[in-house]
């Protein structure tokens, strides 16, 4: 793939020119690949920074730490407190902006403290088509996105990551736990933990891609379409209902369309395409 080879070479050249950088690092494939290339080019002059808060599943912070260690990167875990901001907790449509403002401010302060001129993130070409209010926060604070600047698509990143043996090259995209809540539904640490416990149950049963959408007392499950029949099997269904109720939900439903981004915007309109796992008990 000559085009991809050229993009990789350009990325390495840009990183070499920067010399020092803080990489906003979630542990996913985008920021993970960027960090891997940065460490390969400038070594310890690349610092990975991971923001940790109740909106991040605990295992994601641990996974980020392990990956940074594998890459030989200097790694900083910082606590962020976006839930203390009522503008974020109210969960408006631009919620992500307030989260990213705090994350990027922490990253830029850290960079200034060490005399580092650049803060980078993993934003890429495929992200341009999504509604991403957090992008505004990055632009306001001068955060650079070299993958986007050089035309890397998501497929480019996965292929380049696979070539260098990055273990997360095929890791599914993960959004923060706050993305499970319909806009306007207040986000609290307790509700975030409720969703996390339920998703952990599904992961433990082998569902690699899953979301638990919060709808007051109802949990709406999304898994890959081909996995839906397994989720509806009686033995697994009973386990899921039991664990979800223990976490605090009254009812559990499965979205028959399966996992997709932006589905919370459809929640009310698509109620006919949801099957309840608890209706038979009524």
Short mmCIF file of N, CA and C in Angstrom, two decimals, residues 96-273:
data_model
loop_
_atom_site.label_atom_id
_atom_site.label_comp_id
_atom_site.label_asym_id
_atom_site.label_seq_id
_atom_site.Cartn_x
_atom_site.Cartn_y
_atom_site.Cartn_z
N UNK A 96 -19.75 16.69 25.38
CA UNK A 96 -18.34 16.32 25.17
C UNK A 96 -17.43 17.54 25.17
N UNK A 97 -17.96 18.68 24.80
CA UNK A 97 -17.14 19.89 24.78
C UNK A 97 -16.59 20.19 26.17
N UNK A 98 -17.44 20.10 27.18
CA UNK A 98 -17.02 20.44 28.54
C UNK A 98 -16.02 19.43 29.09
N UNK A 99 -16.18 18.18 28.71
CA UNK A 99 -15.21 17.15 29.11
C UNK A 99 -13.86 17.41 28.46
N UNK A 100 -13.87 17.66 27.17
CA UNK A 100 -12.61 17.86 26.45
C UNK A 100 -11.91 19.15 26.86
N UNK A 101 -12.69 20.17 27.23
CA UNK A 101 -12.07 21.40 27.73
C UNK A 101 -11.18 21.07 28.91
N UNK A 102 -11.71 20.30 29.86
CA UNK A 102 -10.91 19.96 31.04
C UNK A 102 -9.72 19.09 30.66
N UNK A 103 -9.95 18.08 29.82
CA UNK A 103 -8.86 17.17 29.44
C UNK A 103 -7.73 17.92 28.74
N UNK A 104 -8.08 18.76 27.78
CA UNK A 104 -7.05 19.47 27.03
C UNK A 104 -6.37 20.55 27.87
N UNK A 105 -7.10 21.14 28.81
CA UNK A 105 -6.45 22.11 29.70
C UNK A 105 -5.44 21.42 30.60
N UNK A 106 -5.80 20.24 31.10
CA UNK A 106 -4.85 19.47 31.91
C UNK A 106 -3.63 19.10 31.08
N UNK A 107 -3.86 18.66 29.84
CA UNK A 107 -2.76 18.25 28.97
C UNK A 107 -1.84 19.42 28.64
N UNK A 108 -2.43 20.58 28.33
CA UNK A 108 -1.59 21.73 27.97
C UNK A 108 -0.83 22.26 29.18
N UNK A 109 -1.44 22.22 30.35
CA UNK A 109 -0.72 22.63 31.57
C UNK A 109 0.46 21.70 31.84
N UNK A 110 0.22 20.41 31.64
CA UNK A 110 1.29 19.43 31.83
C UNK A 110 2.42 19.68 30.84
N UNK A 111 2.05 19.95 29.60
CA UNK A 111 3.07 20.22 28.57
C UNK A 111 3.88 21.47 28.92
N UNK A 112 3.20 22.52 29.34
CA UNK A 112 3.92 23.75 29.68
C UNK A 112 4.87 23.53 30.86
N UNK A 113 4.44 22.74 31.82
CA UNK A 113 5.28 22.49 33.00
C UNK A 113 6.60 21.85 32.62
N UNK A 114 6.58 21.03 31.58
CA UNK A 114 7.80 20.35 31.16
C UNK A 114 8.44 20.99 29.93
N UNK A 115 7.92 22.15 29.54
CA UNK A 115 8.49 22.84 28.39
C UNK A 115 8.26 22.13 27.07
N UNK A 116 7.15 21.40 26.98
CA UNK A 116 6.83 20.64 25.76
C UNK A 116 5.90 21.49 24.88
N UNK A 117 6.25 21.68 23.62
CA UNK A 117 5.50 22.63 22.79
C UNK A 117 4.20 22.10 22.19
N UNK A 118 4.01 20.77 22.13
CA UNK A 118 2.87 20.24 21.39
C UNK A 118 2.03 19.29 22.24
N UNK A 119 0.71 19.40 22.07
CA UNK A 119 -0.25 18.43 22.59
C UNK A 119 -0.96 17.83 21.38
N UNK A 120 -1.00 16.49 21.31
CA UNK A 120 -1.57 15.79 20.16
C UNK A 120 -2.75 14.93 20.59
N UNK A 121 -3.66 14.70 19.65
CA UNK A 121 -4.73 13.72 19.88
C UNK A 121 -4.88 12.82 18.66
N UNK A 122 -5.75 11.82 18.77
CA UNK A 122 -5.90 10.81 17.73
C UNK A 122 -7.01 11.07 16.74
N UNK A 123 -7.53 12.28 16.69
CA UNK A 123 -8.57 12.63 15.73
C UNK A 123 -8.09 12.33 14.32
N UNK A 124 -8.98 11.75 13.49
CA UNK A 124 -8.58 11.35 12.14
C UNK A 124 -9.68 11.67 11.13
N UNK A 125 -9.43 11.36 9.87
CA UNK A 125 -10.33 11.76 8.78
C UNK A 125 -11.75 11.25 8.99
N UNK A 126 -11.89 10.00 9.43
CA UNK A 126 -13.23 9.44 9.60
C UNK A 126 -14.02 10.12 10.70
N UNK A 127 -13.34 10.80 11.61
CA UNK A 127 -14.03 11.50 12.68
C UNK A 127 -14.69 12.79 12.19
N UNK A 128 -14.30 13.26 11.03
CA UNK A 128 -14.84 14.54 10.54
C UNK A 128 -16.34 14.48 10.30
N UNK A 129 -16.85 13.30 9.92
CA UNK A 129 -18.26 13.18 9.59
C UNK A 129 -19.18 13.07 10.78
N UNK A 130 -18.62 12.86 11.98
CA UNK A 130 -19.44 12.74 13.18
C UNK A 130 -19.63 14.10 13.84
N UNK A 131 -20.69 14.19 14.65
CA UNK A 131 -20.88 15.38 15.47
C UNK A 131 -19.96 15.25 16.68
N UNK A 132 -18.93 16.05 16.75
CA UNK A 132 -17.92 15.96 17.81
C UNK A 132 -17.68 17.34 18.41
N UNK A 133 -18.50 17.72 19.38
CA UNK A 133 -18.31 19.02 20.02
C UNK A 133 -16.96 19.15 20.72
N UNK A 134 -16.36 18.01 21.09
CA UNK A 134 -15.04 18.06 21.70
C UNK A 134 -13.97 18.57 20.77
N UNK A 135 -14.23 18.50 19.48
CA UNK A 135 -13.26 19.00 18.50
C UNK A 135 -13.04 20.49 18.66
N UNK A 136 -14.10 21.20 18.99
CA UNK A 136 -14.00 22.65 19.20
C UNK A 136 -13.03 22.95 20.34
N UNK A 137 -13.10 22.16 21.39
CA UNK A 137 -12.19 22.36 22.53
C UNK A 137 -10.74 22.16 22.11
N UNK A 138 -10.49 21.18 21.24
CA UNK A 138 -9.12 20.94 20.77
C UNK A 138 -8.61 22.11 19.95
N UNK A 139 -9.42 22.60 19.05
CA UNK A 139 -9.00 23.71 18.19
C UNK A 139 -8.77 24.98 19.00
N UNK A 140 -9.61 25.20 20.00
CA UNK A 140 -9.46 26.40 20.83
C UNK A 140 -8.14 26.39 21.60
N UNK A 141 -7.65 25.21 21.91
CA UNK A 141 -6.44 25.10 22.74
C UNK A 141 -5.20 24.71 21.96
N UNK A 142 -5.30 24.74 20.65
CA UNK A 142 -4.13 24.49 19.82
C UNK A 142 -3.65 23.06 19.81
N UNK A 143 -4.54 22.12 20.12
CA UNK A 143 -4.17 20.70 20.08
C UNK A 143 -4.03 20.27 18.63
N UNK A 144 -2.95 19.59 18.32
CA UNK A 144 -2.70 19.12 16.95
C UNK A 144 -3.24 17.71 16.76
N UNK A 145 -3.69 17.43 15.55
CA UNK A 145 -4.22 16.11 15.18
C UNK A 145 -3.48 15.62 13.94
N UNK A 146 -2.26 15.12 14.08
CA UNK A 146 -1.46 14.78 12.90
C UNK A 146 -2.06 13.68 12.03
N UNK A 147 -2.81 12.76 12.63
CA UNK A 147 -3.44 11.72 11.80
C UNK A 147 -4.44 12.33 10.84
N UNK A 148 -5.20 13.29 11.31
CA UNK A 148 -6.15 13.99 10.45
C UNK A 148 -5.42 14.87 9.45
N UNK A 149 -4.41 15.59 9.91
CA UNK A 149 -3.67 16.50 9.03
C UNK A 149 -3.04 15.76 7.85
N UNK A 150 -2.66 14.51 8.06
CA UNK A 150 -1.98 13.74 7.01
C UNK A 150 -2.91 12.79 6.27
N UNK A 151 -4.21 12.86 6.55
CA UNK A 151 -5.19 12.10 5.78
C UNK A 151 -5.37 10.65 6.19
N UNK A 152 -5.03 10.29 7.42
CA UNK A 152 -5.23 8.91 7.88
C UNK A 152 -6.72 8.65 8.10
N UNK A 153 -7.22 7.58 7.48
CA UNK A 153 -8.57 7.09 7.77
C UNK A 153 -8.47 6.05 8.89
N UNK A 154 -9.63 5.63 9.38
CA UNK A 154 -9.64 4.59 10.42
C UNK A 154 -9.01 3.31 9.90
N UNK A 155 -9.32 2.94 8.66
CA UNK A 155 -8.72 1.74 8.09
C UNK A 155 -7.21 1.88 7.95
N UNK A 156 -6.75 3.06 7.58
CA UNK A 156 -5.31 3.30 7.52
C UNK A 156 -4.66 3.05 8.87
N UNK A 157 -5.29 3.60 9.91
CA UNK A 157 -4.72 3.48 11.25
C UNK A 157 -4.69 2.03 11.69
N UNK A 158 -5.77 1.30 11.46
CA UNK A 158 -5.79 -0.11 11.87
C UNK A 158 -4.73 -0.91 11.11
N UNK A 159 -4.59 -0.66 9.83
CA UNK A 159 -3.60 -1.41 9.05
C UNK A 159 -2.19 -1.04 9.49
N UNK A 160 -1.92 0.23 9.68
CA UNK A 160 -0.59 0.64 10.13
C UNK A 160 -0.29 0.09 11.51
N UNK A 161 -1.30 0.08 12.38
CA UNK A 161 -1.12 -0.47 13.73
C UNK A 161 -0.88 -1.98 13.67
N UNK A 162 -1.59 -2.66 12.78
CA UNK A 162 -1.39 -4.11 12.63
C UNK A 162 0.03 -4.41 12.18
N UNK A 163 0.53 -3.62 11.25
CA UNK A 163 1.88 -3.86 10.71
C UNK A 163 2.95 -3.79 11.79
N UNK A 164 2.78 -2.89 12.75
CA UNK A 164 3.80 -2.75 13.78
C UNK A 164 3.51 -3.60 15.01
N UNK A 165 2.46 -4.43 14.91
CA UNK A 165 2.16 -5.37 15.99
C UNK A 165 1.49 -4.74 17.19
N UNK A 166 0.80 -3.63 17.00
CA UNK A 166 0.11 -2.99 18.11
C UNK A 166 -1.06 -3.87 18.54
N UNK A 167 -1.12 -4.29 19.80
CA UNK A 167 -2.14 -5.27 20.21
C UNK A 167 -3.57 -4.76 20.12
N UNK A 168 -3.76 -3.45 20.05
CA UNK A 168 -5.13 -2.92 19.98
C UNK A 168 -5.54 -2.56 18.55
N UNK A 169 -4.82 -3.09 17.56
CA UNK A 169 -5.09 -2.69 16.18
C UNK A 169 -6.54 -2.97 15.76
N UNK A 170 -7.14 -4.03 16.35
CA UNK A 170 -8.52 -4.37 15.99
C UNK A 170 -9.48 -4.13 17.14
N UNK A 171 -9.08 -3.35 18.12
CA UNK A 171 -9.95 -3.07 19.27
C UNK A 171 -11.17 -2.27 18.82
N UNK A 172 -12.37 -2.69 19.22
CA UNK A 172 -13.56 -1.92 18.84
C UNK A 172 -13.50 -0.51 19.41
N UNK A 173 -14.12 0.41 18.70
CA UNK A 173 -14.18 1.79 19.19
C UNK A 173 -14.99 1.84 20.48
N UNK A 174 -14.50 2.60 21.43
CA UNK A 174 -15.18 2.74 22.71
C UNK A 174 -15.43 4.21 23.01
N UNK A 175 -16.67 4.51 23.35
CA UNK A 175 -17.00 5.87 23.79
C UNK A 175 -17.12 5.86 25.31
N UNK A 176 -17.02 7.02 25.92
CA UNK A 176 -17.11 7.08 27.38
C UNK A 176 -18.50 6.64 27.83
N UNK A 177 -18.61 6.27 29.10
CA UNK A 177 -19.87 5.74 29.62
C UNK A 177 -20.99 6.77 29.56
N UNK A 178 -20.64 8.05 29.57
CA UNK A 178 -21.68 9.08 29.51
C UNK A 178 -22.46 9.04 28.20
N UNK A 179 -21.87 8.44 27.17
CA UNK A 179 -22.54 8.36 25.87
C UNK A 179 -23.71 7.39 25.89
N UNK A 180 -23.91 6.67 26.98
CA UNK A 180 -25.02 5.71 27.08
C UNK A 180 -26.32 6.38 27.51
N UNK A 181 -26.27 7.68 27.81
CA UNK A 181 -27.43 8.37 28.36
C UNK A 181 -28.05 9.31 27.33
N UNK A 182 -29.38 9.31 27.21
CA UNK A 182 -30.03 10.25 26.29
C UNK A 182 -29.73 11.69 26.71
N UNK A 183 -29.57 12.56 25.74
CA UNK A 183 -29.34 13.96 26.05
C UNK A 183 -30.43 14.48 26.98
N UNK A 184 -30.03 15.23 27.99
CA UNK A 184 -30.98 15.78 28.95
C UNK A 184 -31.16 14.92 30.18
N UNK A 185 -30.68 13.69 30.16
CA UNK A 185 -30.72 12.82 31.34
C UNK A 185 -29.48 13.10 32.18
N UNK A 186 -29.68 13.46 33.43
CA UNK A 186 -28.56 13.82 34.30
C UNK A 186 -27.60 12.64 34.46
N UNK A 187 -26.32 12.96 34.41
CA UNK A 187 -25.28 11.95 34.58
C UNK A 187 -24.73 12.05 35.99
N UNK A 188 -24.71 10.93 36.69
CA UNK A 188 -24.18 10.87 38.05
C UNK A 188 -23.19 9.72 38.14
N UNK A 189 -22.29 9.75 39.13
CA UNK A 189 -21.37 8.62 39.31
C UNK A 189 -22.10 7.30 39.52
N UNK A 190 -23.23 7.35 40.24
CA UNK A 190 -23.98 6.13 40.51
C UNK A 190 -24.56 5.53 39.23
N UNK A 191 -25.08 6.37 38.38
CA UNK A 191 -25.65 5.88 37.12
C UNK A 191 -24.56 5.37 36.18
N UNK A 192 -23.42 6.03 36.17
CA UNK A 192 -22.30 5.55 35.35
C UNK A 192 -21.86 4.17 35.81
N UNK A 193 -21.79 3.99 37.12
CA UNK A 193 -21.38 2.68 37.64
C UNK A 193 -22.42 1.61 37.30
N UNK A 194 -23.69 1.98 37.35
CA UNK A 194 -24.77 1.06 37.01
C UNK A 194 -24.59 0.54 35.58
N UNK A 195 -24.35 1.43 34.65
CA UNK A 195 -24.14 1.04 33.26
C UNK A 195 -22.87 0.20 33.12
N UNK A 196 -21.81 0.62 33.79
CA UNK A 196 -20.54 -0.12 33.70
C UNK A 196 -20.69 -1.56 34.21
N UNK A 197 -21.38 -1.75 35.33
CA UNK A 197 -21.57 -3.10 35.86
C UNK A 197 -22.30 -3.99 34.86
N UNK A 198 -23.30 -3.42 34.18
CA UNK A 198 -24.07 -4.21 33.22
C UNK A 198 -23.23 -4.54 31.98
N UNK A 199 -22.46 -3.59 31.50
CA UNK A 199 -21.61 -3.88 30.34
C UNK A 199 -20.52 -4.89 30.71
N UNK A 200 -20.05 -4.82 31.93
CA UNK A 200 -19.06 -5.81 32.38
C UNK A 200 -19.65 -7.22 32.36
N UNK A 201 -20.92 -7.34 32.73
CA UNK A 201 -21.59 -8.64 32.66
C UNK A 201 -21.61 -9.16 31.23
N UNK A 202 -21.93 -8.31 30.27
CA UNK A 202 -21.98 -8.73 28.88
C UNK A 202 -20.59 -9.09 28.35
N UNK A 203 -19.59 -8.30 28.71
CA UNK A 203 -18.22 -8.62 28.28
C UNK A 203 -17.80 -9.99 28.84
N UNK A 204 -18.18 -10.26 30.08
CA UNK A 204 -17.81 -11.53 30.71
C UNK A 204 -18.45 -12.72 30.00
N UNK A 205 -19.56 -12.48 29.30
CA UNK A 205 -20.24 -13.53 28.55
C UNK A 205 -19.78 -13.60 27.10
N UNK A 206 -18.73 -12.86 26.77
CA UNK A 206 -18.13 -12.97 25.45
C UNK A 206 -18.62 -11.98 24.41
N UNK A 207 -19.41 -10.99 24.81
CA UNK A 207 -19.87 -9.98 23.86
C UNK A 207 -18.80 -8.90 23.75
N UNK A 208 -18.05 -8.94 22.67
CA UNK A 208 -16.92 -8.02 22.51
C UNK A 208 -17.40 -6.60 22.27
N UNK A 209 -18.46 -6.46 21.47
CA UNK A 209 -19.03 -5.15 21.18
C UNK A 209 -20.42 -5.09 21.81
N UNK A 210 -20.60 -4.20 22.76
CA UNK A 210 -21.91 -4.08 23.40
C UNK A 210 -22.06 -2.69 24.00
N UNK A 211 -23.30 -2.27 24.12
CA UNK A 211 -23.63 -1.02 24.79
C UNK A 211 -24.88 -1.27 25.64
N UNK A 212 -24.90 -0.67 26.82
CA UNK A 212 -26.10 -0.68 27.65
C UNK A 212 -26.60 0.76 27.70
N UNK A 213 -27.70 1.02 27.00
CA UNK A 213 -28.27 2.36 26.93
C UNK A 213 -29.21 2.57 28.12
N UNK A 214 -29.04 3.68 28.78
CA UNK A 214 -29.80 4.00 29.99
C UNK A 214 -31.10 4.70 29.61
N UNK A 215 -32.23 4.15 30.08
CA UNK A 215 -33.53 4.79 29.85
C UNK A 215 -34.34 4.69 31.13
N UNK A 216 -33.91 5.45 32.13
CA UNK A 216 -34.54 5.47 33.45
C UNK A 216 -34.44 4.08 34.09
N UNK A 217 -35.56 3.38 34.27
CA UNK A 217 -35.51 2.07 34.92
C UNK A 217 -35.24 0.95 33.93
N UNK A 218 -35.15 1.28 32.65
CA UNK A 218 -34.96 0.27 31.60
C UNK A 218 -33.53 0.34 31.06
N UNK A 219 -32.91 -0.82 30.94
CA UNK A 219 -31.62 -0.94 30.27
C UNK A 219 -31.87 -1.50 28.88
N UNK A 220 -31.37 -0.81 27.87
CA UNK A 220 -31.54 -1.29 26.50
C UNK A 220 -30.20 -1.77 25.98
N UNK A 221 -30.12 -3.04 25.65
CA UNK A 221 -28.86 -3.67 25.25
C UNK A 221 -28.71 -3.62 23.74
N UNK A 222 -27.51 -3.26 23.32
CA UNK A 222 -27.13 -3.37 21.91
C UNK A 222 -25.89 -4.25 21.80
N UNK A 223 -25.98 -5.27 20.96
CA UNK A 223 -24.82 -6.11 20.63
C UNK A 223 -24.78 -6.23 19.11
N UNK A 224 -23.74 -6.87 18.60
CA UNK A 224 -23.67 -7.09 17.15
C UNK A 224 -24.90 -7.89 16.71
N UNK A 225 -25.50 -7.56 15.54
CA UNK A 225 -26.73 -8.23 15.11
C UNK A 225 -26.65 -9.75 15.13
N UNK A 226 -25.50 -10.30 14.73
CA UNK A 226 -25.38 -11.76 14.70
C UNK A 226 -25.31 -12.38 16.09
N UNK A 227 -25.12 -11.55 17.12
CA UNK A 227 -25.04 -12.04 18.50
C UNK A 227 -26.38 -12.00 19.21
N UNK A 228 -27.38 -11.37 18.60
CA UNK A 228 -28.67 -11.21 19.27
C UNK A 228 -29.32 -12.55 19.61
N UNK A 229 -29.35 -13.54 18.71
CA UNK A 229 -29.98 -14.82 19.07
C UNK A 229 -29.37 -15.45 20.32
N UNK A 230 -28.06 -15.36 20.48
CA UNK A 230 -27.42 -15.93 21.67
C UNK A 230 -27.87 -15.20 22.93
N UNK A 231 -28.02 -13.89 22.83
CA UNK A 231 -28.45 -13.11 23.98
C UNK A 231 -29.87 -13.47 24.41
N UNK A 232 -30.68 -13.92 23.45
CA UNK A 232 -32.08 -14.24 23.75
C UNK A 232 -32.27 -15.67 24.25
N UNK A 233 -31.21 -16.47 24.25
CA UNK A 233 -31.32 -17.83 24.79
C UNK A 233 -31.68 -17.77 26.27
N UNK A 234 -32.52 -18.70 26.70
CA UNK A 234 -33.12 -18.59 28.04
C UNK A 234 -32.09 -18.56 29.16
N UNK A 235 -31.06 -19.41 29.09
CA UNK A 235 -30.10 -19.46 30.19
C UNK A 235 -29.32 -18.16 30.31
N UNK A 236 -28.88 -17.62 29.19
CA UNK A 236 -28.13 -16.37 29.21
C UNK A 236 -29.06 -15.20 29.53
N UNK A 237 -30.26 -15.26 29.00
CA UNK A 237 -31.23 -14.19 29.28
C UNK A 237 -31.49 -14.07 30.78
N UNK A 238 -31.67 -15.20 31.44
CA UNK A 238 -31.95 -15.18 32.87
C UNK A 238 -30.77 -14.60 33.65
N UNK A 239 -29.56 -14.96 33.26
CA UNK A 239 -28.37 -14.42 33.93
C UNK A 239 -28.30 -12.91 33.75
N UNK A 240 -28.51 -12.45 32.53
CA UNK A 240 -28.43 -11.02 32.24
C UNK A 240 -29.48 -10.25 33.04
N UNK A 241 -30.71 -10.73 33.05
CA UNK A 241 -31.77 -10.05 33.80
C UNK A 241 -31.41 -9.99 35.28
N UNK A 242 -30.92 -11.08 35.82
CA UNK A 242 -30.56 -11.11 37.24
C UNK A 242 -29.47 -10.08 37.56
N UNK A 243 -28.43 -10.05 36.75
CA UNK A 243 -27.31 -9.14 37.01
C UNK A 243 -27.71 -7.68 36.79
N UNK A 244 -28.52 -7.44 35.77
CA UNK A 244 -28.93 -6.06 35.50
C UNK A 244 -29.84 -5.54 36.61
N UNK A 245 -30.69 -6.39 37.13
CA UNK A 245 -31.55 -5.96 38.24
C UNK A 245 -30.73 -5.72 39.50
N UNK A 246 -29.73 -6.54 39.70
CA UNK A 246 -28.84 -6.33 40.85
C UNK A 246 -28.13 -4.99 40.74
N UNK A 247 -27.89 -4.55 39.50
CA UNK A 247 -27.23 -3.26 39.28
C UNK A 247 -28.19 -2.08 39.44
N UNK A 248 -29.51 -2.36 39.47
CA UNK A 248 -30.46 -1.29 39.72
C UNK A 248 -31.51 -1.05 38.66
N UNK A 249 -31.46 -1.79 37.56
CA UNK A 249 -32.49 -1.64 36.53
C UNK A 249 -33.71 -2.50 36.87
N UNK A 250 -34.88 -2.03 36.51
CA UNK A 250 -36.10 -2.80 36.72
C UNK A 250 -36.37 -3.71 35.53
N UNK A 251 -36.22 -3.18 34.32
CA UNK A 251 -36.50 -3.94 33.11
C UNK A 251 -35.29 -3.93 32.19
N UNK A 252 -35.22 -4.96 31.34
CA UNK A 252 -34.10 -5.12 30.41
C UNK A 252 -34.68 -5.42 29.03
N UNK A 253 -34.16 -4.75 28.01
CA UNK A 253 -34.63 -4.96 26.65
C UNK A 253 -33.44 -5.09 25.71
N UNK A 254 -33.68 -5.75 24.58
CA UNK A 254 -32.65 -5.91 23.56
C UNK A 254 -33.10 -5.18 22.30
N UNK A 255 -32.22 -4.35 21.78
CA UNK A 255 -32.50 -3.64 20.53
C UNK A 255 -32.27 -4.60 19.37
N UNK A 256 -33.31 -4.87 18.62
CA UNK A 256 -33.23 -5.85 17.54
C UNK A 256 -32.44 -5.36 16.33
N UNK A 257 -32.15 -4.08 16.28
CA UNK A 257 -31.30 -3.58 15.20
C UNK A 257 -29.82 -3.80 15.50
N UNK A 258 -29.50 -4.07 16.73
CA UNK A 258 -28.11 -4.29 17.09
C UNK A 258 -27.35 -3.01 17.33
N UNK A 259 -26.06 -3.16 17.62
CA UNK A 259 -25.23 -2.01 17.96
C UNK A 259 -25.05 -1.08 16.76
N UNK A 260 -25.14 0.23 17.03
CA UNK A 260 -24.84 1.26 16.05
C UNK A 260 -24.61 2.56 16.80
N UNK A 261 -23.84 3.44 16.21
CA UNK A 261 -23.61 4.72 16.84
C UNK A 261 -24.82 5.63 16.64
N UNK A 262 -25.02 6.52 17.60
CA UNK A 262 -26.10 7.49 17.49
C UNK A 262 -27.47 6.94 17.78
N UNK A 263 -27.56 5.74 18.33
CA UNK A 263 -28.87 5.11 18.49
C UNK A 263 -29.71 5.77 19.58
N UNK A 264 -29.09 6.47 20.51
CA UNK A 264 -29.88 7.12 21.55
C UNK A 264 -30.84 8.15 20.95
N UNK A 265 -30.46 8.73 19.85
CA UNK A 265 -31.33 9.70 19.20
C UNK A 265 -32.58 9.04 18.63
N UNK A 266 -32.56 7.71 18.50
CA UNK A 266 -33.68 6.98 17.92
C UNK A 266 -34.53 6.30 18.99
N UNK A 267 -34.13 6.42 20.26
CA UNK A 267 -34.70 5.55 21.29
C UNK A 267 -36.22 5.54 21.30
N UNK A 268 -36.84 6.70 21.28
CA UNK A 268 -38.30 6.74 21.35
C UNK A 268 -38.94 6.25 20.06
N UNK A 269 -38.36 6.64 18.93
CA UNK A 269 -38.94 6.31 17.64
C UNK A 269 -38.85 4.82 17.35
N UNK A 270 -37.87 4.14 17.93
CA UNK A 270 -37.61 2.76 17.56
C UNK A 270 -38.11 1.78 18.62
N UNK A 271 -39.01 2.19 19.48
CA UNK A 271 -39.43 1.33 20.57
C UNK A 271 -40.02 0.01 20.07
N UNK A 272 -40.60 0.01 18.86
CA UNK A 272 -41.20 -1.21 18.34
C UNK A 272 -40.15 -2.24 17.95
N UNK A 273 -38.90 -1.81 17.83
CA UNK A 273 -37.84 -2.72 17.42
C UNK A 273 -37.00 -3.18 18.60
#
